[in-house]
Short mmCIF file of N, CA and C in Angstrom, two decimals:
data_model
loop_
_atom_site.label_atom_id
_atom_site.label_comp_id
_atom_site.label_asym_id
_atom_site.label_seq_id
_atom_site.Cartn_x
_atom_site.Cartn_y
_atom_site.Cartn_z
N MET A 1 47.64 -24.72 -47.89
CA MET A 1 46.31 -24.47 -48.66
C MET A 1 45.96 -23.04 -48.60
N GLY A 2 46.24 -22.31 -47.30
CA GLY A 2 45.95 -21.00 -47.21
C GLY A 2 46.93 -20.16 -47.91
N GLN A 3 47.96 -20.39 -48.21
CA GLN A 3 48.96 -19.54 -48.83
C GLN A 3 48.75 -19.19 -50.26
N ASN A 4 48.23 -19.97 -50.93
CA ASN A 4 47.99 -19.41 -52.07
C ASN A 4 46.23 -19.22 -52.87
N ILE A 5 45.63 -18.55 -51.89
CA ILE A 5 44.27 -18.77 -51.92
C ILE A 5 43.99 -17.85 -53.27
N ALA A 6 43.23 -18.19 -54.29
CA ALA A 6 43.16 -17.48 -55.31
C ALA A 6 41.88 -16.54 -55.15
N THR A 7 40.84 -17.26 -54.78
CA THR A 7 39.51 -16.43 -54.48
C THR A 7 38.76 -17.37 -53.42
N LEU A 8 38.42 -16.74 -52.37
CA LEU A 8 37.51 -17.40 -51.50
C LEU A 8 36.11 -17.25 -51.86
N PHE A 9 35.29 -18.43 -51.69
CA PHE A 9 33.97 -18.39 -51.67
C PHE A 9 33.25 -18.24 -50.54
N VAL A 10 32.17 -17.42 -50.69
CA VAL A 10 31.48 -17.35 -49.33
C VAL A 10 30.06 -17.93 -49.74
N PHE A 11 29.50 -18.61 -49.09
CA PHE A 11 28.04 -19.22 -49.28
C PHE A 11 27.34 -18.94 -47.95
N ALA A 12 26.31 -18.31 -48.15
CA ALA A 12 25.55 -17.62 -46.79
C ALA A 12 24.12 -18.35 -47.28
N LEU A 13 23.62 -19.30 -46.54
CA LEU A 13 22.29 -19.88 -46.66
C LEU A 13 21.34 -19.37 -45.61
N ILE A 14 20.19 -18.75 -46.09
CA ILE A 14 19.45 -18.02 -44.93
C ILE A 14 18.12 -19.06 -44.96
N LEU A 15 18.06 -19.59 -43.81
CA LEU A 15 17.09 -20.45 -43.48
C LEU A 15 15.88 -19.74 -42.67
N LEU A 16 14.75 -19.66 -43.20
CA LEU A 16 13.51 -19.05 -42.31
C LEU A 16 13.01 -20.00 -41.16
N LEU A 17 12.90 -19.42 -40.24
CA LEU A 17 12.20 -20.09 -39.05
C LEU A 17 10.82 -20.31 -39.27
N PRO A 18 10.14 -21.03 -38.56
CA PRO A 18 8.47 -21.36 -38.97
C PRO A 18 8.00 -19.91 -39.07
N GLN A 19 6.77 -19.83 -39.70
CA GLN A 19 6.00 -18.49 -40.13
C GLN A 19 6.03 -17.72 -38.62
N SER A 20 5.60 -18.35 -37.61
CA SER A 20 5.40 -17.69 -36.34
C SER A 20 6.59 -16.87 -35.68
N GLU A 21 7.58 -17.17 -36.19
CA GLU A 21 8.83 -16.14 -35.82
C GLU A 21 9.28 -15.50 -36.65
N SER A 22 9.89 -14.22 -36.09
CA SER A 22 10.35 -13.32 -37.28
C SER A 22 11.88 -13.34 -37.38
N ILE A 23 12.66 -14.49 -36.61
CA ILE A 23 14.22 -14.17 -36.70
C ILE A 23 14.66 -15.23 -37.79
N ASN A 24 15.56 -14.56 -38.47
CA ASN A 24 16.22 -15.45 -39.74
C ASN A 24 17.53 -16.08 -39.09
N LYS A 25 17.84 -17.12 -39.80
CA LYS A 25 19.31 -17.72 -39.41
C LYS A 25 20.09 -17.50 -40.61
N VAL A 26 21.38 -17.20 -40.38
CA VAL A 26 22.39 -17.08 -41.38
C VAL A 26 23.53 -18.06 -41.18
N ILE A 27 23.81 -18.87 -42.07
CA ILE A 27 25.02 -19.83 -42.14
C ILE A 27 25.93 -19.35 -43.07
N PHE A 28 27.03 -19.00 -42.61
CA PHE A 28 28.01 -18.38 -43.27
C PHE A 28 29.25 -19.44 -43.42
N VAL A 29 29.62 -19.96 -44.64
CA VAL A 29 30.43 -20.91 -44.95
C VAL A 29 31.61 -20.26 -45.69
N SER A 30 32.84 -20.65 -45.58
CA SER A 30 33.87 -20.19 -46.09
C SER A 30 34.90 -21.48 -46.77
N LEU A 31 35.15 -21.55 -47.97
CA LEU A 31 35.91 -22.70 -48.51
C LEU A 31 37.38 -22.28 -48.69
N ASP A 32 38.24 -22.49 -47.74
CA ASP A 32 39.58 -22.00 -47.92
C ASP A 32 40.27 -22.67 -49.10
N GLY A 33 40.96 -21.87 -50.01
CA GLY A 33 41.51 -22.35 -51.05
C GLY A 33 40.74 -22.90 -52.06
N PHE A 34 39.48 -22.54 -52.24
CA PHE A 34 38.53 -22.92 -53.21
C PHE A 34 38.64 -21.93 -54.51
N ARG A 35 39.23 -22.26 -55.54
CA ARG A 35 39.09 -21.36 -56.63
C ARG A 35 37.77 -21.05 -57.02
N HIS A 36 37.58 -19.61 -57.55
CA HIS A 36 36.15 -19.34 -58.03
C HIS A 36 35.53 -20.10 -59.02
N ASP A 37 36.57 -20.84 -59.65
CA ASP A 37 35.79 -21.60 -60.79
C ASP A 37 35.83 -23.17 -60.72
N TYR A 38 35.93 -23.57 -59.59
CA TYR A 38 36.00 -25.24 -59.08
C TYR A 38 34.62 -25.75 -59.44
N LEU A 39 33.44 -24.88 -59.14
CA LEU A 39 32.22 -25.67 -59.26
C LEU A 39 31.93 -25.79 -60.83
N GLU A 40 32.20 -24.73 -61.43
CA GLU A 40 32.06 -24.85 -62.94
C GLU A 40 32.79 -25.71 -63.54
N MET A 41 34.09 -25.95 -63.03
CA MET A 41 34.87 -27.18 -63.63
C MET A 41 34.43 -28.43 -63.45
N ALA A 42 34.06 -28.64 -62.23
CA ALA A 42 33.41 -29.78 -61.54
C ALA A 42 32.22 -30.15 -62.63
N ALA A 43 31.33 -29.30 -62.80
CA ALA A 43 29.91 -29.48 -63.63
C ALA A 43 30.28 -29.71 -64.99
N ALA A 44 31.65 -29.10 -65.60
CA ALA A 44 31.88 -29.25 -66.94
C ALA A 44 32.34 -30.77 -67.12
N LYS A 45 32.72 -31.37 -65.98
CA LYS A 45 33.35 -32.84 -66.11
C LYS A 45 32.05 -33.77 -65.58
N GLY A 46 30.97 -33.19 -65.45
CA GLY A 46 29.93 -34.21 -65.35
C GLY A 46 29.74 -34.65 -63.66
N ARG A 47 30.40 -33.80 -62.92
CA ARG A 47 30.31 -34.09 -61.46
C ARG A 47 29.29 -33.81 -60.95
N ASN A 48 28.64 -34.39 -59.67
CA ASN A 48 27.44 -33.97 -59.02
C ASN A 48 27.68 -32.86 -58.17
N ILE A 49 27.27 -31.53 -58.48
CA ILE A 49 27.35 -30.47 -57.56
C ILE A 49 26.01 -30.07 -57.02
N SER A 50 25.10 -30.75 -57.00
CA SER A 50 23.65 -30.70 -56.59
C SER A 50 23.58 -29.88 -55.35
N ALA A 51 24.39 -30.33 -54.39
CA ALA A 51 24.09 -29.70 -53.11
C ALA A 51 24.58 -28.33 -53.20
N PHE A 52 25.65 -28.01 -53.89
CA PHE A 52 26.20 -26.55 -54.13
C PHE A 52 25.04 -25.62 -54.78
N ASP A 53 24.40 -26.35 -55.80
CA ASP A 53 23.46 -25.70 -56.43
C ASP A 53 22.06 -25.25 -55.54
N HIS A 54 21.92 -26.22 -54.69
CA HIS A 54 20.87 -25.97 -53.74
C HIS A 54 20.95 -24.81 -52.75
N ILE A 55 22.33 -24.95 -52.46
CA ILE A 55 22.70 -23.75 -51.59
C ILE A 55 22.30 -22.37 -52.16
N ARG A 56 23.03 -22.45 -53.65
CA ARG A 56 22.80 -21.14 -54.31
C ARG A 56 21.57 -20.77 -54.53
N LYS A 57 20.61 -21.61 -54.76
CA LYS A 57 19.19 -21.34 -54.93
C LYS A 57 18.37 -20.88 -53.55
N GLN A 58 18.96 -21.33 -52.40
CA GLN A 58 18.46 -20.96 -51.15
C GLN A 58 18.80 -19.83 -50.47
N GLY A 59 20.32 -19.61 -50.97
CA GLY A 59 20.92 -18.36 -50.20
C GLY A 59 21.54 -17.57 -51.62
N PHE A 60 22.75 -17.36 -51.21
CA PHE A 60 23.55 -16.73 -52.30
C PHE A 60 25.06 -17.03 -52.22
N GLN A 61 25.74 -16.80 -53.52
CA GLN A 61 27.06 -17.12 -53.23
C GLN A 61 27.69 -15.66 -53.87
N ALA A 62 28.90 -15.30 -53.30
CA ALA A 62 29.54 -14.12 -53.80
C ALA A 62 31.35 -14.56 -53.71
N GLU A 63 31.76 -13.83 -54.86
CA GLU A 63 33.19 -13.90 -54.75
C GLU A 63 33.71 -12.73 -54.04
N VAL A 64 34.79 -13.24 -53.29
CA VAL A 64 35.57 -12.44 -52.41
C VAL A 64 36.91 -11.82 -52.97
N GLN A 65 36.98 -10.57 -52.82
CA GLN A 65 38.19 -9.93 -53.16
C GLN A 65 39.29 -10.34 -51.95
N ASN A 66 40.17 -10.91 -52.43
CA ASN A 66 41.32 -11.29 -51.28
C ASN A 66 41.80 -10.02 -50.68
N VAL A 67 41.95 -10.15 -49.37
CA VAL A 67 42.84 -9.20 -48.64
C VAL A 67 44.38 -9.58 -48.54
N MET A 68 45.30 -8.91 -48.33
CA MET A 68 46.61 -9.01 -48.47
C MET A 68 47.14 -9.08 -46.99
N LEU A 69 47.50 -10.24 -46.66
CA LEU A 69 48.06 -11.60 -46.97
C LEU A 69 46.94 -12.57 -47.20
N THR A 70 47.11 -13.33 -48.20
CA THR A 70 46.05 -14.15 -48.65
C THR A 70 46.49 -15.77 -47.63
N LEU A 71 46.57 -15.54 -46.42
CA LEU A 71 46.65 -16.56 -45.66
C LEU A 71 45.24 -16.88 -44.81
N THR A 72 45.19 -18.01 -44.27
CA THR A 72 43.89 -18.55 -43.78
C THR A 72 43.33 -17.42 -42.83
N PHE A 73 44.25 -17.45 -41.56
CA PHE A 73 43.77 -16.73 -40.29
C PHE A 73 43.45 -15.19 -40.77
N PRO A 74 44.29 -14.47 -41.34
CA PRO A 74 44.02 -13.20 -41.79
C PRO A 74 42.87 -13.04 -42.62
N SER A 75 42.66 -13.94 -43.62
CA SER A 75 41.60 -13.83 -44.51
C SER A 75 40.39 -14.07 -43.84
N HIS A 76 40.07 -14.95 -43.21
CA HIS A 76 39.00 -15.48 -42.25
C HIS A 76 38.56 -14.27 -41.25
N TYR A 77 39.49 -13.69 -40.65
CA TYR A 77 39.41 -12.73 -39.74
C TYR A 77 38.81 -11.62 -40.36
N ALA A 78 39.42 -11.21 -41.56
CA ALA A 78 38.87 -10.12 -42.27
C ALA A 78 37.47 -10.26 -42.75
N MET A 79 36.91 -11.50 -43.06
CA MET A 79 35.71 -11.45 -43.39
C MET A 79 34.75 -11.50 -42.28
N ALA A 80 35.14 -12.16 -41.07
CA ALA A 80 34.32 -12.14 -39.73
C ALA A 80 34.43 -10.59 -39.34
N THR A 81 35.24 -9.86 -39.32
CA THR A 81 35.27 -8.41 -38.85
C THR A 81 34.72 -7.32 -39.78
N GLY A 82 34.88 -7.76 -41.06
CA GLY A 82 34.89 -6.73 -42.13
C GLY A 82 35.94 -5.67 -42.10
N ARG A 83 37.08 -5.87 -41.59
CA ARG A 83 38.22 -5.24 -41.53
C ARG A 83 39.45 -5.83 -42.33
N ASN A 84 40.38 -4.75 -43.06
CA ASN A 84 41.33 -5.50 -43.71
C ASN A 84 42.39 -5.76 -42.90
N VAL A 85 43.40 -6.43 -43.28
CA VAL A 85 44.59 -6.95 -42.30
C VAL A 85 45.11 -5.63 -41.57
N GLU A 86 45.51 -4.85 -42.42
CA GLU A 86 46.06 -3.33 -41.51
C GLU A 86 45.30 -2.95 -40.49
N ASN A 87 43.92 -3.20 -40.55
CA ASN A 87 42.99 -2.77 -39.43
C ASN A 87 42.61 -3.88 -38.47
N HIS A 88 42.76 -5.09 -38.52
CA HIS A 88 42.48 -6.12 -37.45
C HIS A 88 43.73 -6.36 -36.94
N GLY A 89 44.80 -6.31 -37.48
CA GLY A 89 46.11 -6.76 -36.98
C GLY A 89 46.81 -8.15 -37.14
N LEU A 90 45.99 -9.02 -37.66
CA LEU A 90 46.39 -10.46 -37.64
C LEU A 90 47.30 -10.73 -39.13
N VAL A 91 48.36 -10.88 -38.99
CA VAL A 91 49.11 -10.83 -40.13
C VAL A 91 49.81 -12.24 -40.67
N GLY A 92 49.49 -13.34 -39.97
CA GLY A 92 49.97 -14.58 -40.29
C GLY A 92 48.96 -15.67 -39.64
N ASN A 93 49.43 -16.86 -39.96
CA ASN A 93 48.54 -18.17 -39.22
C ASN A 93 49.08 -18.45 -37.90
N LYS A 94 49.97 -17.78 -37.60
CA LYS A 94 50.58 -17.77 -36.05
C LYS A 94 50.48 -16.58 -35.32
N PHE A 95 50.17 -16.28 -34.35
CA PHE A 95 50.35 -15.06 -33.79
C PHE A 95 50.37 -15.13 -32.39
N PHE A 96 51.07 -14.05 -31.64
CA PHE A 96 51.23 -13.86 -30.22
C PHE A 96 50.38 -12.80 -29.61
N ASP A 97 49.41 -13.05 -28.90
CA ASP A 97 48.68 -11.95 -28.16
C ASP A 97 49.20 -11.59 -26.95
N GLU A 98 50.22 -10.37 -26.87
CA GLU A 98 50.92 -10.04 -25.42
C GLU A 98 49.95 -9.65 -24.47
N ARG A 99 48.52 -9.22 -24.79
CA ARG A 99 47.75 -9.11 -23.48
C ARG A 99 47.19 -10.22 -22.90
N LEU A 100 47.21 -11.09 -23.78
CA LEU A 100 46.66 -12.58 -23.02
C LEU A 100 47.88 -13.50 -22.79
N ASN A 101 49.22 -13.10 -23.41
CA ASN A 101 50.35 -13.86 -23.08
C ASN A 101 50.15 -15.38 -23.56
N LYS A 102 49.46 -15.50 -24.59
CA LYS A 102 49.23 -16.82 -25.35
C LYS A 102 49.49 -16.71 -26.96
N SER A 103 50.07 -17.83 -27.58
CA SER A 103 50.10 -18.10 -28.74
C SER A 103 48.93 -18.64 -29.37
N PHE A 104 48.72 -18.37 -30.83
CA PHE A 104 47.67 -18.96 -31.25
C PHE A 104 48.05 -19.51 -32.94
N LYS A 105 47.61 -20.53 -33.49
CA LYS A 105 47.94 -20.79 -34.87
C LYS A 105 46.58 -21.54 -35.19
N TYR A 106 46.26 -21.42 -36.65
CA TYR A 106 44.98 -21.89 -36.90
C TYR A 106 44.72 -23.27 -37.02
N LYS A 107 45.87 -24.01 -36.93
CA LYS A 107 45.78 -25.40 -36.95
C LYS A 107 45.56 -26.02 -35.63
N ASP A 108 45.39 -25.23 -34.68
CA ASP A 108 45.36 -25.72 -33.12
C ASP A 108 43.74 -25.34 -32.91
N PRO A 109 43.09 -26.47 -33.09
CA PRO A 109 41.45 -26.30 -32.90
C PRO A 109 40.99 -25.91 -31.46
N ARG A 110 41.81 -26.26 -30.30
CA ARG A 110 41.69 -25.83 -29.01
C ARG A 110 41.86 -24.48 -28.62
N ARG A 111 42.83 -24.02 -29.37
CA ARG A 111 43.10 -22.56 -29.09
C ARG A 111 42.49 -21.69 -30.08
N ASN A 112 42.35 -21.92 -31.34
CA ASN A 112 41.80 -21.05 -32.24
C ASN A 112 40.13 -20.68 -31.91
N MET A 113 39.70 -21.46 -31.23
CA MET A 113 38.22 -21.32 -30.96
C MET A 113 38.10 -20.62 -29.60
N GLU A 114 38.99 -20.16 -28.89
CA GLU A 114 38.92 -19.55 -27.57
C GLU A 114 38.40 -18.19 -27.97
N SER A 115 37.28 -17.74 -27.38
CA SER A 115 36.96 -16.43 -27.51
C SER A 115 37.73 -15.38 -27.00
N ASP A 116 38.67 -15.38 -26.23
CA ASP A 116 39.12 -14.30 -25.62
C ASP A 116 40.07 -13.40 -26.62
N TRP A 117 40.51 -14.15 -27.88
CA TRP A 117 41.29 -13.37 -28.65
C TRP A 117 40.35 -12.75 -29.90
N PHE A 118 39.18 -13.15 -29.88
CA PHE A 118 38.47 -12.66 -30.90
C PHE A 118 38.32 -11.12 -31.31
N GLU A 119 38.53 -10.25 -30.12
CA GLU A 119 38.48 -8.92 -30.34
C GLU A 119 39.95 -8.45 -30.51
N TYR A 120 40.71 -9.12 -31.08
CA TYR A 120 42.38 -8.78 -31.29
C TYR A 120 42.26 -7.45 -32.01
N ALA A 121 43.02 -6.57 -31.62
CA ALA A 121 43.05 -5.26 -32.18
C ALA A 121 41.80 -4.44 -32.20
N GLY A 122 40.82 -4.82 -31.37
CA GLY A 122 39.48 -3.96 -31.37
C GLY A 122 38.73 -4.39 -32.45
N ALA A 123 39.10 -5.71 -33.19
CA ALA A 123 38.16 -6.09 -34.18
C ALA A 123 37.13 -6.98 -33.84
N GLU A 124 35.98 -6.56 -33.65
CA GLU A 124 34.90 -7.38 -33.23
C GLU A 124 34.24 -8.20 -34.57
N PRO A 125 34.26 -9.52 -34.14
CA PRO A 125 33.72 -10.53 -35.37
C PRO A 125 32.06 -10.46 -35.07
N LEU A 126 31.46 -10.64 -36.48
CA LEU A 126 29.93 -10.48 -36.52
C LEU A 126 29.05 -11.43 -35.53
N TRP A 127 29.87 -12.66 -35.12
CA TRP A 127 28.77 -13.32 -34.28
C TRP A 127 28.89 -12.54 -32.83
N GLN A 128 29.86 -11.77 -32.53
CA GLN A 128 29.83 -11.19 -31.01
C GLN A 128 29.21 -9.82 -31.34
N THR A 129 29.12 -9.22 -32.48
CA THR A 129 28.28 -8.05 -32.56
C THR A 129 26.84 -8.40 -32.64
N ASN A 130 26.59 -9.73 -33.07
CA ASN A 130 24.99 -10.09 -32.91
C ASN A 130 24.81 -10.43 -31.53
N GLU A 131 25.71 -10.90 -30.83
CA GLU A 131 25.21 -11.29 -29.12
C GLU A 131 25.11 -9.93 -28.68
N ARG A 132 26.04 -9.08 -28.89
CA ARG A 132 25.79 -7.79 -28.13
C ARG A 132 24.57 -7.02 -28.62
N HIS A 133 23.81 -7.49 -29.62
CA HIS A 133 22.60 -6.76 -29.89
C HIS A 133 21.54 -7.73 -29.39
N GLY A 134 21.75 -8.88 -28.48
CA GLY A 134 20.88 -9.49 -27.97
C GLY A 134 20.31 -10.93 -28.81
N HIS A 135 21.13 -11.13 -29.71
CA HIS A 135 20.93 -12.26 -30.22
C HIS A 135 21.54 -13.26 -30.10
N ARG A 136 21.24 -14.72 -30.47
CA ARG A 136 21.89 -15.92 -30.25
C ARG A 136 22.98 -16.04 -31.35
N SER A 137 23.92 -16.55 -31.22
CA SER A 137 24.98 -16.95 -32.19
C SER A 137 25.44 -18.30 -31.85
#
């Protein structure tokens, strides 16, 4: 699915905490392999897309310009770090980190969520930047 990604959708839903708190929450959702026109196609066929419409109204939706390579791991890491593939270093869905002496692949949920590789090639993902600034992720 990740090899022929035409366009990734990014949905961000900002939920306000109770009025007494001044901290906002951001939920970042990426739909891998989800074409930019799937929702319009579904609506035209009379499918119920009310949940997506609700997210659009509460937050925002953006089209993402693909990075080259359009594979799952490199694309998602580019979104998380704000760096292109040539700057963050992940060029495939499988990679070996010499520093950690470990292999990673995006379909291995146990390994791909280990936080020790997230700063691969010095590319810090947004949740680590958030935590470094004293916030919770």
